Amino acid sequence: MSFTLLSSPLQGFTDFRFRNAFHHFFGGIDTFYAPYIRLDGKLVIKSSYQRDLQLENNTSLHLIPQVMTNDAEEFLFVVKYIQDLGYTELNWNLGCPYPMVTKRGMGSGLVKEADKIDYILDRVHTETNVIVSMKMRMGYDDSSEILDTFPVLEKYPIKNIAIHARIGKQLYKGGVDLDAFQRCVENTSHKLYYNGDITTVSGFKKMQERFPSIDHWMIGRGLIADPFLPSMIKANTLEYPENRWEIFKEFHDTIYQEYDAFLSGPTPIKMKMQGFWEFFSQSFSNPQKTFKAIKKANNPVAYQSTVAEILKKEISLS
């Protein structure tokens, strides 16, 4: 069966600079989701969100904007904004697990509020013609919470529901709950996408075997940890390209230059790249040692030298 791979948005990581470089050097992703727009009660779109969604910054790939809100007026405001830019679909984030979000009744903290979900979807579908898709966790406290939303969701022409097979309070700890995801498959007529812990080609194949009806698969942290993963899944291969580390170096240098030009001063770029290396290092021969070396590099010159040494070692081992 043919399948589609999608990039799950990670706030602070998968903005247009990362997406464009990833798409150019690695490929394999059919659709990217933009990190969520969050308004916090003010009907104003931050400049960072504006830059991320500008069409001229997303010319080579298919992008879907995302909103995180528990307020109908905010949702409608974002609908108008993205439609004015030319987008036709808006993804609604009911998946974010972080307490600073969930304590305010947003992200996965909203899953148990079926009546509020109903009200917002009714307003959006009555007052706009936007295509709505959703990204959800299975609840915040319990995986049964999502099941209580399904009768509400059945009332609306939701394009799809991407489900991360964890509950919110897990954050990213512990394993995914595949039995709970199976219950979701059995209890909705909506098209479901699977999200959660796709980190290897062999792991992906096992997921396909477990859920034969699923043909859309969303990759989040695994895509940053191993940028070759989507293209290798598409090619059905366990073999990396011969020039794996040279390609990675070009990709790394591209995003480093992009962020360095945008961020002011050595500390922001250091923290930005350190965030990426927390994921990147997982694909290196000694992840802990690799990340420790990156953290010790306290200035741009030391950082560049450290990266060169890390890659030189990997090339010698391959």
PDB file of C-alpha atoms in Angstrom:
ATOM      1  CA  MET A   1       0.000   0.000   0.000  1.00  0.00           C
ATOM      2  CA  SER A   2       1.275   3.454  -0.849  1.00  0.00           C
ATOM      3  CA  PHE A   3       1.726   5.817   2.072  1.00  0.00           C
ATOM      4  CA  THR A   4       2.340   9.460   2.872  1.00  0.00           C
ATOM      5  CA  LEU A   5       4.941  10.834   5.289  1.00  0.00           C
ATOM      6  CA  LEU A   6       4.325  14.057   7.165  1.00  0.00           C
ATOM      7  CA  SER A   7       6.553  16.198   9.357  1.00  0.00           C
ATOM      8  CA  SER A   8       5.085  16.794  12.797  1.00  0.00           C
ATOM      9  CA  PRO A   9       5.762  20.368  13.914  1.00  0.00           C
ATOM     10  CA  LEU A  10       8.183  20.959  16.790  1.00  0.00           C
ATOM     11  CA  GLN A  11       8.036  24.422  18.277  1.00  0.00           C
ATOM     12  CA  GLY A  12      11.439  26.080  18.130  1.00  0.00           C
ATOM     13  CA  PHE A  13      12.837  23.622  15.602  1.00  0.00           C
ATOM     14  CA  THR A  14      10.857  23.053  12.403  1.00  0.00           C
ATOM     15  CA  ASP A  15      10.501  26.611  11.123  1.00  0.00           C
ATOM     16  CA  PHE A  16      10.973  27.563   7.456  1.00  0.00           C
ATOM     17  CA  ARG A  17      14.775  27.662   7.679  1.00  0.00           C
ATOM     18  CA  PHE A  18      14.921  24.077   8.922  1.00  0.00           C
ATOM     19  CA  ARG A  19      12.140  22.869   6.609  1.00  0.00           C
ATOM     20  CA  ASN A  20      13.697  24.284   3.453  1.00  0.00           C
ATOM     21  CA  ALA A  21      17.140  22.885   4.229  1.00  0.00           C
ATOM     22  CA  PHE A  22      15.689  19.512   5.209  1.00  0.00           C
ATOM     23  CA  HIS A  23      13.606  19.316   2.041  1.00  0.00           C
ATOM     24  CA  HIS A  24      16.596  20.245  -0.131  1.00  0.00           C
ATOM     25  CA  PHE A  25      19.173  17.878   1.354  1.00  0.00           C
ATOM     26  CA  PHE A  26      17.091  14.888   2.458  1.00  0.00           C
ATOM     27  CA  GLY A  27      13.540  14.863   1.075  1.00  0.00           C
ATOM     28  CA  GLY A  28      11.115  12.061   1.898  1.00  0.00           C
ATOM     29  CA  ILE A  29       8.474  14.261   3.543  1.00  0.00           C
ATOM     30  CA  ASP A  30       5.313  14.872   1.512  1.00  0.00           C
ATOM     31  CA  THR A  31       3.715  17.494   3.765  1.00  0.00           C
ATOM     32  CA  PHE A  32       5.116  19.744   6.479  1.00  0.00           C
ATOM     33  CA  TYR A  33       3.091  21.259   9.316  1.00  0.00           C
ATOM     34  CA  ALA A  34       4.144  24.680  10.557  1.00  0.00           C
ATOM     35  CA  PRO A  35       4.708  25.147  14.301  1.00  0.00           C
ATOM     36  CA  TYR A  36       1.529  26.444  15.914  1.00  0.00           C
ATOM     37  CA  ILE A  37       0.307  30.017  15.957  1.00  0.00           C
ATOM     38  CA  ARG A  38      -0.645  31.014  19.512  1.00  0.00           C
ATOM     39  CA  LEU A  39      -2.285  34.357  20.214  1.00  0.00           C
ATOM     40  CA  ASP A  40      -2.653  34.430  24.026  1.00  0.00           C
ATOM     41  CA  GLY A  41      -5.761  36.584  23.956  1.00  0.00           C
ATOM     42  CA  LYS A  42      -4.423  39.265  21.616  1.00  0.00           C
ATOM     43  CA  LEU A  43      -5.669  39.220  18.034  1.00  0.00           C
ATOM     44  CA  VAL A  44      -2.201  39.901  16.667  1.00  0.00           C
ATOM     45  CA  ILE A  45       0.003  37.593  14.608  1.00  0.00           C
ATOM     46  CA  LYS A  46       3.599  37.727  15.869  1.00  0.00           C
ATOM     47  CA  SER A  47       6.254  38.592  13.307  1.00  0.00           C
ATOM     48  CA  SER A  48       7.938  35.197  13.801  1.00  0.00           C
ATOM     49  CA  TYR A  49       4.706  33.450  12.773  1.00  0.00           C
ATOM     50  CA  GLN A  50       4.332  35.804   9.832  1.00  0.00           C
ATOM     51  CA  ARG A  51       7.828  35.048   8.551  1.00  0.00           C
ATOM     52  CA  ASP A  52       7.297  31.332   8.968  1.00  0.00           C
ATOM     53  CA  LEU A  53       4.149  31.268   6.837  1.00  0.00           C
ATOM     54  CA  GLN A  54       5.089  33.785   4.135  1.00  0.00           C
ATOM     55  CA  LEU A  55       4.713  32.073   0.784  1.00  0.00           C
ATOM     56  CA  GLU A  56       8.122  33.274  -0.419  1.00  0.00           C
ATOM     57  CA  ASN A  57       9.685  31.359   2.480  1.00  0.00           C
ATOM     58  CA  ASN A  58       7.890  28.136   1.533  1.00  0.00           C
ATOM     59  CA  THR A  59       8.149  27.866  -2.237  1.00  0.00           C
ATOM     60  CA  SER A  60       9.495  24.329  -2.607  1.00  0.00           C
ATOM     61  CA  LEU A  61       7.334  22.307  -0.229  1.00  0.00           C
ATOM     62  CA  HIS A  62       3.737  21.670   0.817  1.00  0.00           C
ATOM     63  CA  LEU A  63       2.964  23.419   4.116  1.00  0.00           C
ATOM     64  CA  ILE A  64      -0.094  23.427   6.372  1.00  0.00           C
ATOM     65  CA  PRO A  65      -0.414  26.124   9.086  1.00  0.00           C
ATOM     66  CA  GLN A  66      -1.374  25.166  12.630  1.00  0.00           C
ATOM     67  CA  VAL A  67      -3.169  27.002  15.432  1.00  0.00           C
ATOM     68  CA  MET A  68      -3.270  26.317  19.156  1.00  0.00           C
ATOM     69  CA  THR A  69      -6.184  27.927  20.931  1.00  0.00           C
ATOM     70  CA  ASN A  70      -9.243  27.206  23.061  1.00  0.00           C
ATOM     71  CA  ASP A  71     -11.040  30.332  21.885  1.00  0.00           C
ATOM     72  CA  ALA A  72     -13.356  30.529  18.875  1.00  0.00           C
ATOM     73  CA  GLU A  73     -12.590  34.200  18.134  1.00  0.00           C
ATOM     74  CA  GLU A  74      -8.862  33.462  18.042  1.00  0.00           C
ATOM     75  CA  PHE A  75      -9.464  30.496  15.753  1.00  0.00           C
ATOM     76  CA  LEU A  76     -11.561  32.589  13.365  1.00  0.00           C
ATOM     77  CA  PHE A  77      -8.941  35.355  13.386  1.00  0.00           C
ATOM     78  CA  VAL A  78      -6.211  32.902  12.398  1.00  0.00           C
ATOM     79  CA  VAL A  79      -8.437  31.377   9.706  1.00  0.00           C
ATOM     80  CA  LYS A  80      -8.785  34.778   8.045  1.00  0.00           C
ATOM     81  CA  TYR A  81      -5.058  35.415   8.340  1.00  0.00           C
ATOM     82  CA  ILE A  82      -3.959  32.159   6.716  1.00  0.00           C
ATOM     83  CA  GLN A  83      -6.651  32.340   4.030  1.00  0.00           C
ATOM     84  CA  ASP A  84      -5.512  35.848   3.103  1.00  0.00           C
ATOM     85  CA  LEU A  85      -2.050  34.338   2.552  1.00  0.00           C
ATOM     86  CA  GLY A  86      -3.532  31.705   0.250  1.00  0.00           C
ATOM     87  CA  TYR A  87      -3.692  28.673   2.554  1.00  0.00           C
ATOM     88  CA  THR A  88      -6.874  26.584   2.485  1.00  0.00           C
ATOM     89  CA  GLU A  89      -6.323  24.271   5.475  1.00  0.00           C
ATOM     90  CA  LEU A  90      -5.707  24.982   9.158  1.00  0.00           C
ATOM     91  CA  ASN A  91      -4.574  22.287  11.580  1.00  0.00           C
ATOM     92  CA  TRP A  92      -5.812  22.569  15.174  1.00  0.00           C
ATOM     93  CA  ASN A  93      -3.313  21.516  17.853  1.00  0.00           C
ATOM     94  CA  LEU A  94      -4.859  19.485  20.662  1.00  0.00           C
ATOM     95  CA  GLY A  95      -1.626  17.627  21.185  1.00  0.00           C
ATOM     96  CA  CYS A  96       0.933  19.861  22.906  1.00  0.00           C
ATOM     97  CA  PRO A  97       1.759  18.204  26.268  1.00  0.00           C
ATOM     98  CA  TYR A  98       3.665  20.961  28.042  1.00  0.00           C
ATOM     99  CA  PRO A  99       2.178  22.143  31.381  1.00  0.00           C
ATOM    100  CA  MET A 100       2.473  25.854  30.509  1.00  0.00           C
ATOM    101  CA  VAL A 101       0.016  25.108  27.691  1.00  0.00           C
ATOM    102  CA  THR A 102      -2.197  22.413  29.187  1.00  0.00           C
ATOM    103  CA  LYS A 103      -2.773  24.308  32.454  1.00  0.00           C
ATOM    104  CA  ARG A 104      -4.419  27.008  30.346  1.00  0.00           C
ATOM    105  CA  GLY A 105      -6.756  24.483  28.764  1.00  0.00           C
ATOM    106  CA  MET A 106      -4.995  24.275  25.428  1.00  0.00           C
ATOM    107  CA  GLY A 107      -3.149  21.542  23.551  1.00  0.00           C
ATOM    108  CA  SER A 108      -3.734  18.110  25.067  1.00  0.00           C
ATOM    109  CA  GLY A 109      -5.366  19.837  28.032  1.00  0.00           C
ATOM    110  CA  LEU A 110      -8.350  20.626  25.797  1.00  0.00           C
ATOM    111  CA  VAL A 111      -9.059  17.016  24.746  1.00  0.00           C
ATOM    112  CA  LYS A 112     -11.347  16.399  27.734  1.00  0.00           C
ATOM    113  CA  GLU A 113     -13.406  19.527  26.960  1.00  0.00           C
ATOM    114  CA  ALA A 114     -15.728  17.966  24.360  1.00  0.00           C
ATOM    115  CA  ASP A 115     -18.334  20.739  24.673  1.00  0.00           C
ATOM    116  CA  LYS A 116     -15.756  23.458  24.054  1.00  0.00           C
ATOM    117  CA  ILE A 117     -14.345  21.552  21.070  1.00  0.00           C
ATOM    118  CA  ASP A 118     -17.891  21.267  19.731  1.00  0.00           C
ATOM    119  CA  TYR A 119     -18.553  25.006  20.128  1.00  0.00           C
ATOM    120  CA  ILE A 120     -15.340  26.034  18.374  1.00  0.00           C
ATOM    121  CA  LEU A 121     -15.764  23.597  15.495  1.00  0.00           C
ATOM    122  CA  ASP A 122     -19.379  24.689  15.045  1.00  0.00           C
ATOM    123  CA  ARG A 123     -18.343  28.352  14.807  1.00  0.00           C
ATOM    124  CA  VAL A 124     -15.495  27.616  12.403  1.00  0.00           C
ATOM    125  CA  HIS A 125     -17.568  25.422  10.104  1.00  0.00           C
ATOM    126  CA  THR A 126     -20.560  27.784  10.206  1.00  0.00           C
ATOM    127  CA  GLU A 127     -18.648  31.015   9.675  1.00  0.00           C
ATOM    128  CA  THR A 128     -15.773  29.984   7.365  1.00  0.00           C
ATOM    129  CA  ASN A 129     -14.995  27.607   4.530  1.00  0.00           C
ATOM    130  CA  VAL A 130     -11.547  26.616   5.821  1.00  0.00           C
ATOM    131  CA  ILE A 131     -10.543  22.948   5.763  1.00  0.00           C
ATOM    132  CA  VAL A 132      -9.957  21.835   9.348  1.00  0.00           C
ATOM    133  CA  SER A 133      -7.581  19.041  10.316  1.00  0.00           C
ATOM    134  CA  MET A 134      -6.554  18.135  13.846  1.00  0.00           C
ATOM    135  CA  LYS A 135      -3.520  16.913  15.760  1.00  0.00           C
ATOM    136  CA  MET A 136      -4.372  15.306  19.083  1.00  0.00           C
ATOM    137  CA  ARG A 137      -2.985  13.341  21.957  1.00  0.00           C
ATOM    138  CA  MET A 138      -5.262  10.655  23.352  1.00  0.00           C
ATOM    139  CA  GLY A 139      -6.001  12.835  26.356  1.00  0.00           C
ATOM    140  CA  TYR A 140      -4.083  14.516  29.133  1.00  0.00           C
ATOM    141  CA  ASP A 141      -4.705  12.225  32.116  1.00  0.00           C
ATOM    142  CA  ASP A 142      -6.190   9.192  30.417  1.00  0.00           C
ATOM    143  CA  SER A 143      -6.217   7.684  26.915  1.00  0.00           C
ATOM    144  CA  SER A 144     -10.005   7.295  27.012  1.00  0.00           C
ATOM    145  CA  GLU A 145     -10.506  11.074  26.923  1.00  0.00           C
ATOM    146  CA  ILE A 146     -10.142  11.186  23.142  1.00  0.00           C
ATOM    147  CA  LEU A 147     -12.918   8.615  22.729  1.00  0.00           C
ATOM    148  CA  ASP A 148     -15.352  11.043  24.364  1.00  0.00           C
ATOM    149  CA  THR A 149     -14.571  13.625  21.671  1.00  0.00           C
ATOM    150  CA  PHE A 150     -15.301  11.305  18.742  1.00  0.00           C
ATOM    151  CA  PRO A 151     -19.121  11.698  18.809  1.00  0.00           C
ATOM    152  CA  VAL A 152     -18.549  15.476  18.589  1.00  0.00           C
ATOM    153  CA  LEU A 153     -15.956  15.195  15.825  1.00  0.00           C
ATOM    154  CA  GLU A 154     -18.277  12.955  13.791  1.00  0.00           C
ATOM    155  CA  LYS A 155     -20.556  16.001  13.321  1.00  0.00           C
ATOM    156  CA  TYR A 156     -17.932  17.858  11.280  1.00  0.00           C
ATOM    157  CA  PRO A 157     -16.088  17.284   7.983  1.00  0.00           C
ATOM    158  CA  ILE A 158     -12.670  17.102   9.630  1.00  0.00           C
ATOM    159  CA  LYS A 159     -10.094  16.321   6.927  1.00  0.00           C
ATOM    160  CA  ASN A 160      -8.044  14.080   9.201  1.00  0.00           C
ATOM    161  CA  ILE A 161      -7.009  13.555  12.811  1.00  0.00           C
ATOM    162  CA  ALA A 162      -3.317  12.938  13.499  1.00  0.00           C
ATOM    163  CA  ILE A 163      -3.039  11.143  16.824  1.00  0.00           C
ATOM    164  CA  HIS A 164       0.128  11.035  18.896  1.00  0.00           C
ATOM    165  CA  ALA A 165      -0.233   7.758  20.770  1.00  0.00           C
ATOM    166  CA  ARG A 166       0.574   9.155  24.210  1.00  0.00           C
ATOM    167  CA  ILE A 167      -1.306  11.138  26.831  1.00  0.00           C
ATOM    168  CA  GLY A 168      -0.272  14.682  27.674  1.00  0.00           C
ATOM    169  CA  LYS A 169       1.066  14.101  31.172  1.00  0.00           C
ATOM    170  CA  GLN A 170       3.614  11.636  29.758  1.00  0.00           C
ATOM    171  CA  LEU A 171       5.263  14.463  27.816  1.00  0.00           C
ATOM    172  CA  TYR A 172       7.635  12.302  25.753  1.00  0.00           C
ATOM    173  CA  LYS A 173       8.394   9.802  28.507  1.00  0.00           C
ATOM    174  CA  GLY A 174       7.468   6.157  28.394  1.00  0.00           C
ATOM    175  CA  GLY A 175       6.323   4.286  25.326  1.00  0.00           C
ATOM    176  CA  VAL A 176       3.460   4.905  22.956  1.00  0.00           C
ATOM    177  CA  ASP A 177       0.163   3.169  23.708  1.00  0.00           C
ATOM    178  CA  LEU A 178      -0.619   1.205  20.564  1.00  0.00           C
ATOM    179  CA  ASP A 179      -3.634  -0.555  22.068  1.00  0.00           C
ATOM    180  CA  ALA A 180      -5.196   2.834  22.810  1.00  0.00           C
ATOM    181  CA  PHE A 181      -4.479   3.965  19.244  1.00  0.00           C
ATOM    182  CA  GLN A 182      -6.189   0.804  17.970  1.00  0.00           C
ATOM    183  CA  ARG A 183      -9.273   1.771  20.004  1.00  0.00           C
ATOM    184  CA  CYS A 184      -9.225   5.121  18.221  1.00  0.00           C
ATOM    185  CA  VAL A 185      -9.111   3.365  14.840  1.00  0.00           C
ATOM    186  CA  GLU A 186     -12.135   1.293  15.841  1.00  0.00           C
ATOM    187  CA  ASN A 187     -14.204   4.196  17.165  1.00  0.00           C
ATOM    188  CA  THR A 188     -14.180   6.863  14.477  1.00  0.00           C
ATOM    189  CA  SER A 189     -15.056   7.137  10.815  1.00  0.00           C
ATOM    190  CA  HIS A 190     -12.591  10.001  10.369  1.00  0.00           C
ATOM    191  CA  LYS A 191      -9.306   9.433   8.597  1.00  0.00           C
ATOM    192  CA  LEU A 192      -6.562   8.925  11.172  1.00  0.00           C
ATOM    193  CA  TYR A 193      -2.849   9.625  10.842  1.00  0.00           C
ATOM    194  CA  TYR A 194      -0.402   7.923  13.218  1.00  0.00           C
ATOM    195  CA  ASN A 195       2.221   9.903  15.162  1.00  0.00           C
ATOM    196  CA  GLY A 196       4.696   8.789  17.824  1.00  0.00           C
ATOM    197  CA  ASP A 197       8.137   7.147  18.086  1.00  0.00           C
ATOM    198  CA  ILE A 198       8.809   6.463  14.419  1.00  0.00           C
ATOM    199  CA  THR A 199      12.594   6.471  14.684  1.00  0.00           C
ATOM    200  CA  THR A 200      13.835   3.624  12.454  1.00  0.00           C
ATOM    201  CA  VAL A 201      12.918   1.997   9.156  1.00  0.00           C
ATOM    202  CA  SER A 202      12.339  -1.366  10.840  1.00  0.00           C
ATOM    203  CA  GLY A 203      10.193   0.303  13.499  1.00  0.00           C
ATOM    204  CA  PHE A 204       8.115   1.942  10.797  1.00  0.00           C
ATOM    205  CA  LYS A 205       7.530  -1.420   9.113  1.00  0.00           C
ATOM    206  CA  LYS A 206       6.301  -2.894  12.382  1.00  0.00           C
ATOM    207  CA  MET A 207       3.854  -0.009  12.728  1.00  0.00           C
ATOM    208  CA  GLN A 208       2.588  -0.642   9.192  1.00  0.00           C
ATOM    209  CA  GLU A 209       1.999  -4.287  10.041  1.00  0.00           C
ATOM    210  CA  ARG A 210       0.217  -3.376  13.272  1.00  0.00           C
ATOM    211  CA  PHE A 211      -2.061  -0.780  11.621  1.00  0.00           C
ATOM    212  CA  PRO A 212      -2.672  -1.854   8.012  1.00  0.00           C
ATOM    213  CA  SER A 213      -5.495   0.685   7.537  1.00  0.00           C
ATOM    214  CA  ILE A 214      -3.196   3.662   8.248  1.00  0.00           C
ATOM    215  CA  ASP A 215      -1.542   5.206   5.191  1.00  0.00           C
ATOM    216  CA  HIS A 216      -0.434   8.576   6.623  1.00  0.00           C
ATOM    217  CA  TRP A 217       2.445   8.589   9.078  1.00  0.00           C
ATOM    218  CA  MET A 218       3.741  11.596  10.977  1.00  0.00           C
ATOM    219  CA  ILE A 219       7.374  11.839  12.090  1.00  0.00           C
ATOM    220  CA  GLY A 220       8.427  14.384  14.719  1.00  0.00           C
ATOM    221  CA  ARG A 221      11.554  14.062  16.853  1.00  0.00           C
ATOM    222  CA  GLY A 222      12.790  11.094  14.797  1.00  0.00           C
ATOM    223  CA  LEU A 223      13.072  13.312  11.748  1.00  0.00           C
ATOM    224  CA  ILE A 224      15.487  15.684  13.520  1.00  0.00           C
ATOM    225  CA  ALA A 225      17.439  12.880  15.209  1.00  0.00           C
ATOM    226  CA  ASP A 226      17.984  11.157  11.858  1.00  0.00           C
ATOM    227  CA  PRO A 227      17.214  13.427   8.902  1.00  0.00           C
ATOM    228  CA  PHE A 228      17.787  10.528   6.476  1.00  0.00           C
ATOM    229  CA  LEU A 229      14.939   8.523   8.023  1.00  0.00           C
ATOM    230  CA  PRO A 230      12.016   9.670   5.815  1.00  0.00           C
ATOM    231  CA  SER A 231      13.876   9.116   2.520  1.00  0.00           C
ATOM    232  CA  MET A 232      15.129   5.724   3.730  1.00  0.00           C
ATOM    233  CA  ILE A 233      11.578   4.729   4.694  1.00  0.00           C
ATOM    234  CA  LYS A 234      10.405   5.793   1.230  1.00  0.00           C
ATOM    235  CA  ALA A 235      13.216   3.814  -0.425  1.00  0.00           C
ATOM    236  CA  ASN A 236      12.623   0.828   1.888  1.00  0.00           C
ATOM    237  CA  THR A 237      16.313   0.625   2.700  1.00  0.00           C
ATOM    238  CA  LEU A 238      18.450   0.323   5.814  1.00  0.00           C
ATOM    239  CA  GLU A 239      21.498   1.657   3.954  1.00  0.00           C
ATOM    240  CA  TYR A 240      22.609   5.251   4.368  1.00  0.00           C
ATOM    241  CA  PRO A 241      24.085   7.085   1.355  1.00  0.00           C
ATOM    242  CA  GLU A 242      27.845   6.604   0.991  1.00  0.00           C
ATOM    243  CA  ASN A 243      28.377  10.322   1.488  1.00  0.00           C
ATOM    244  CA  ARG A 244      26.059  10.431   4.511  1.00  0.00           C
ATOM    245  CA  TRP A 245      28.236  12.692   6.650  1.00  0.00           C
ATOM    246  CA  GLU A 246      29.111  15.044   3.811  1.00  0.00           C
ATOM    247  CA  ILE A 247      25.403  15.574   3.160  1.00  0.00           C
ATOM    248  CA  PHE A 248      24.765  16.101   6.861  1.00  0.00           C
ATOM    249  CA  LYS A 249      27.610  18.656   7.000  1.00  0.00           C
ATOM    250  CA  GLU A 250      26.123  20.657   4.117  1.00  0.00           C
ATOM    251  CA  PHE A 251      22.720  20.583   5.802  1.00  0.00           C
ATOM    252  CA  HIS A 252      24.197  21.568   9.162  1.00  0.00           C
ATOM    253  CA  ASP A 253      26.234  24.415   7.674  1.00  0.00           C
ATOM    254  CA  THR A 254      23.180  25.717   5.826  1.00  0.00           C
ATOM    255  CA  ILE A 255      20.944  25.926   8.888  1.00  0.00           C
ATOM    256  CA  TYR A 256      23.802  27.279  11.009  1.00  0.00           C
ATOM    257  CA  GLN A 257      24.387  30.124   8.559  1.00  0.00           C
ATOM    258  CA  GLU A 258      20.653  30.833   8.273  1.00  0.00           C
ATOM    259  CA  TYR A 259      20.116  31.033  12.025  1.00  0.00           C
ATOM    260  CA  ASP A 260      23.391  32.862  12.667  1.00  0.00           C
ATOM    261  CA  ALA A 261      22.361  35.570  10.199  1.00  0.00           C
ATOM    262  CA  PHE A 262      18.979  35.926  11.898  1.00  0.00           C
ATOM    263  CA  LEU A 263      19.910  35.637  15.582  1.00  0.00           C
ATOM    264  CA  SER A 264      21.951  38.361  17.255  1.00  0.00           C
ATOM    265  CA  GLY A 265      25.074  37.405  19.169  1.00  0.00           C
ATOM    266  CA  PRO A 266      26.921  34.180  19.985  1.00  0.00           C
ATOM    267  CA  THR A 267      24.669  32.982  22.824  1.00  0.00           C
ATOM    268  CA  PRO A 268      21.389  32.644  20.845  1.00  0.00           C
ATOM    269  CA  ILE A 269      23.040  30.699  18.009  1.00  0.00           C
ATOM    270  CA  LYS A 270      24.828  28.492  20.526  1.00  0.00           C
ATOM    271  CA  MET A 271      21.546  27.648  22.270  1.00  0.00           C
ATOM    272  CA  LYS A 272      19.714  27.155  18.974  1.00  0.00           C
ATOM    273  CA  MET A 273      22.276  24.682  17.636  1.00  0.00           C
ATOM    274  CA  GLN A 274      22.638  22.976  21.009  1.00  0.00           C
ATOM    275  CA  GLY A 275      18.901  22.278  20.839  1.00  0.00           C
ATOM    276  CA  PHE A 276      19.324  20.650  17.444  1.00  0.00           C
ATOM    277  CA  TRP A 277      22.329  18.621  18.574  1.00  0.00           C
ATOM    278  CA  GLU A 278      20.336  17.140  21.428  1.00  0.00           C
ATOM    279  CA  PHE A 279      18.528  15.326  18.607  1.00  0.00           C
ATOM    280  CA  PHE A 280      21.323  15.091  15.998  1.00  0.00           C
ATOM    281  CA  SER A 281      23.687  13.381  18.451  1.00  0.00           C
ATOM    282  CA  GLN A 282      21.332  10.397  18.722  1.00  0.00           C
ATOM    283  CA  SER A 283      22.430   9.244  15.255  1.00  0.00           C
ATOM    284  CA  PHE A 284      26.143   9.458  16.020  1.00  0.00           C
ATOM    285  CA  SER A 285      28.321   6.552  17.165  1.00  0.00           C
ATOM    286  CA  ASN A 286      28.634   7.945  20.695  1.00  0.00           C
ATOM    287  CA  PRO A 287      25.581  10.175  21.343  1.00  0.00           C
ATOM    288  CA  GLN A 288      26.455  11.163  24.908  1.00  0.00           C
ATOM    289  CA  LYS A 289      30.064  12.082  24.108  1.00  0.00           C
ATOM    290  CA  THR A 290      28.980  13.945  20.969  1.00  0.00           C
ATOM    291  CA  PHE A 291      26.423  16.098  22.759  1.00  0.00           C
ATOM    292  CA  LYS A 292      28.798  16.737  25.663  1.00  0.00           C
ATOM    293  CA  ALA A 293      31.417  18.056  23.218  1.00  0.00           C
ATOM    294  CA  ILE A 294      28.860  20.371  21.610  1.00  0.00           C
ATOM    295  CA  LYS A 295      27.807  21.749  24.990  1.00  0.00           C
ATOM    296  CA  LYS A 296      31.432  22.516  25.889  1.00  0.00           C
ATOM    297  CA  ALA A 297      31.941  24.613  22.742  1.00  0.00           C
ATOM    298  CA  ASN A 298      31.428  28.081  24.197  1.00  0.00           C
ATOM    299  CA  ASN A 299      32.040  30.301  21.172  1.00  0.00           C
ATOM    300  CA  PRO A 300      31.464  30.107  17.400  1.00  0.00           C
ATOM    301  CA  VAL A 301      35.078  29.186  16.591  1.00  0.00           C
ATOM    302  CA  ALA A 302      35.120  26.383  19.164  1.00  0.00           C
ATOM    303  CA  TYR A 303      31.724  25.205  17.943  1.00  0.00           C
ATOM    304  CA  GLN A 304      32.791  24.974  14.297  1.00  0.00           C
ATOM    305  CA  SER A 305      35.980  23.174  15.278  1.00  0.00           C
ATOM    306  CA  THR A 306      34.049  20.719  17.448  1.00  0.00           C
ATOM    307  CA  VAL A 307      31.557  19.938  14.685  1.00  0.00           C
ATOM    308  CA  ALA A 308      34.427  19.379  12.222  1.00  0.00           C
ATOM    309  CA  GLU A 309      36.108  16.952  14.645  1.00  0.00           C
ATOM    310  CA  ILE A 310      32.850  15.069  15.307  1.00  0.00           C
ATOM    311  CA  LEU A 311      32.151  14.636  11.606  1.00  0.00           C
ATOM    312  CA  LYS A 312      35.774  13.688  10.833  1.00  0.00           C
ATOM    313  CA  LYS A 313      35.530  10.899  13.379  1.00  0.00           C
ATOM    314  CA  GLU A 314      32.230   9.601  11.969  1.00  0.00           C
ATOM    315  CA  ILE A 315      33.662   9.594   8.430  1.00  0.00           C
ATOM    316  CA  SER A 316      36.666   7.590   9.622  1.00  0.00           C
ATOM    317  CA  LEU A 317      34.348   5.041  11.256  1.00  0.00           C
ATOM    318  CA  SER A 318      32.078   4.628   8.225  1.00  0.00           C
TER     319      SER A 318
END
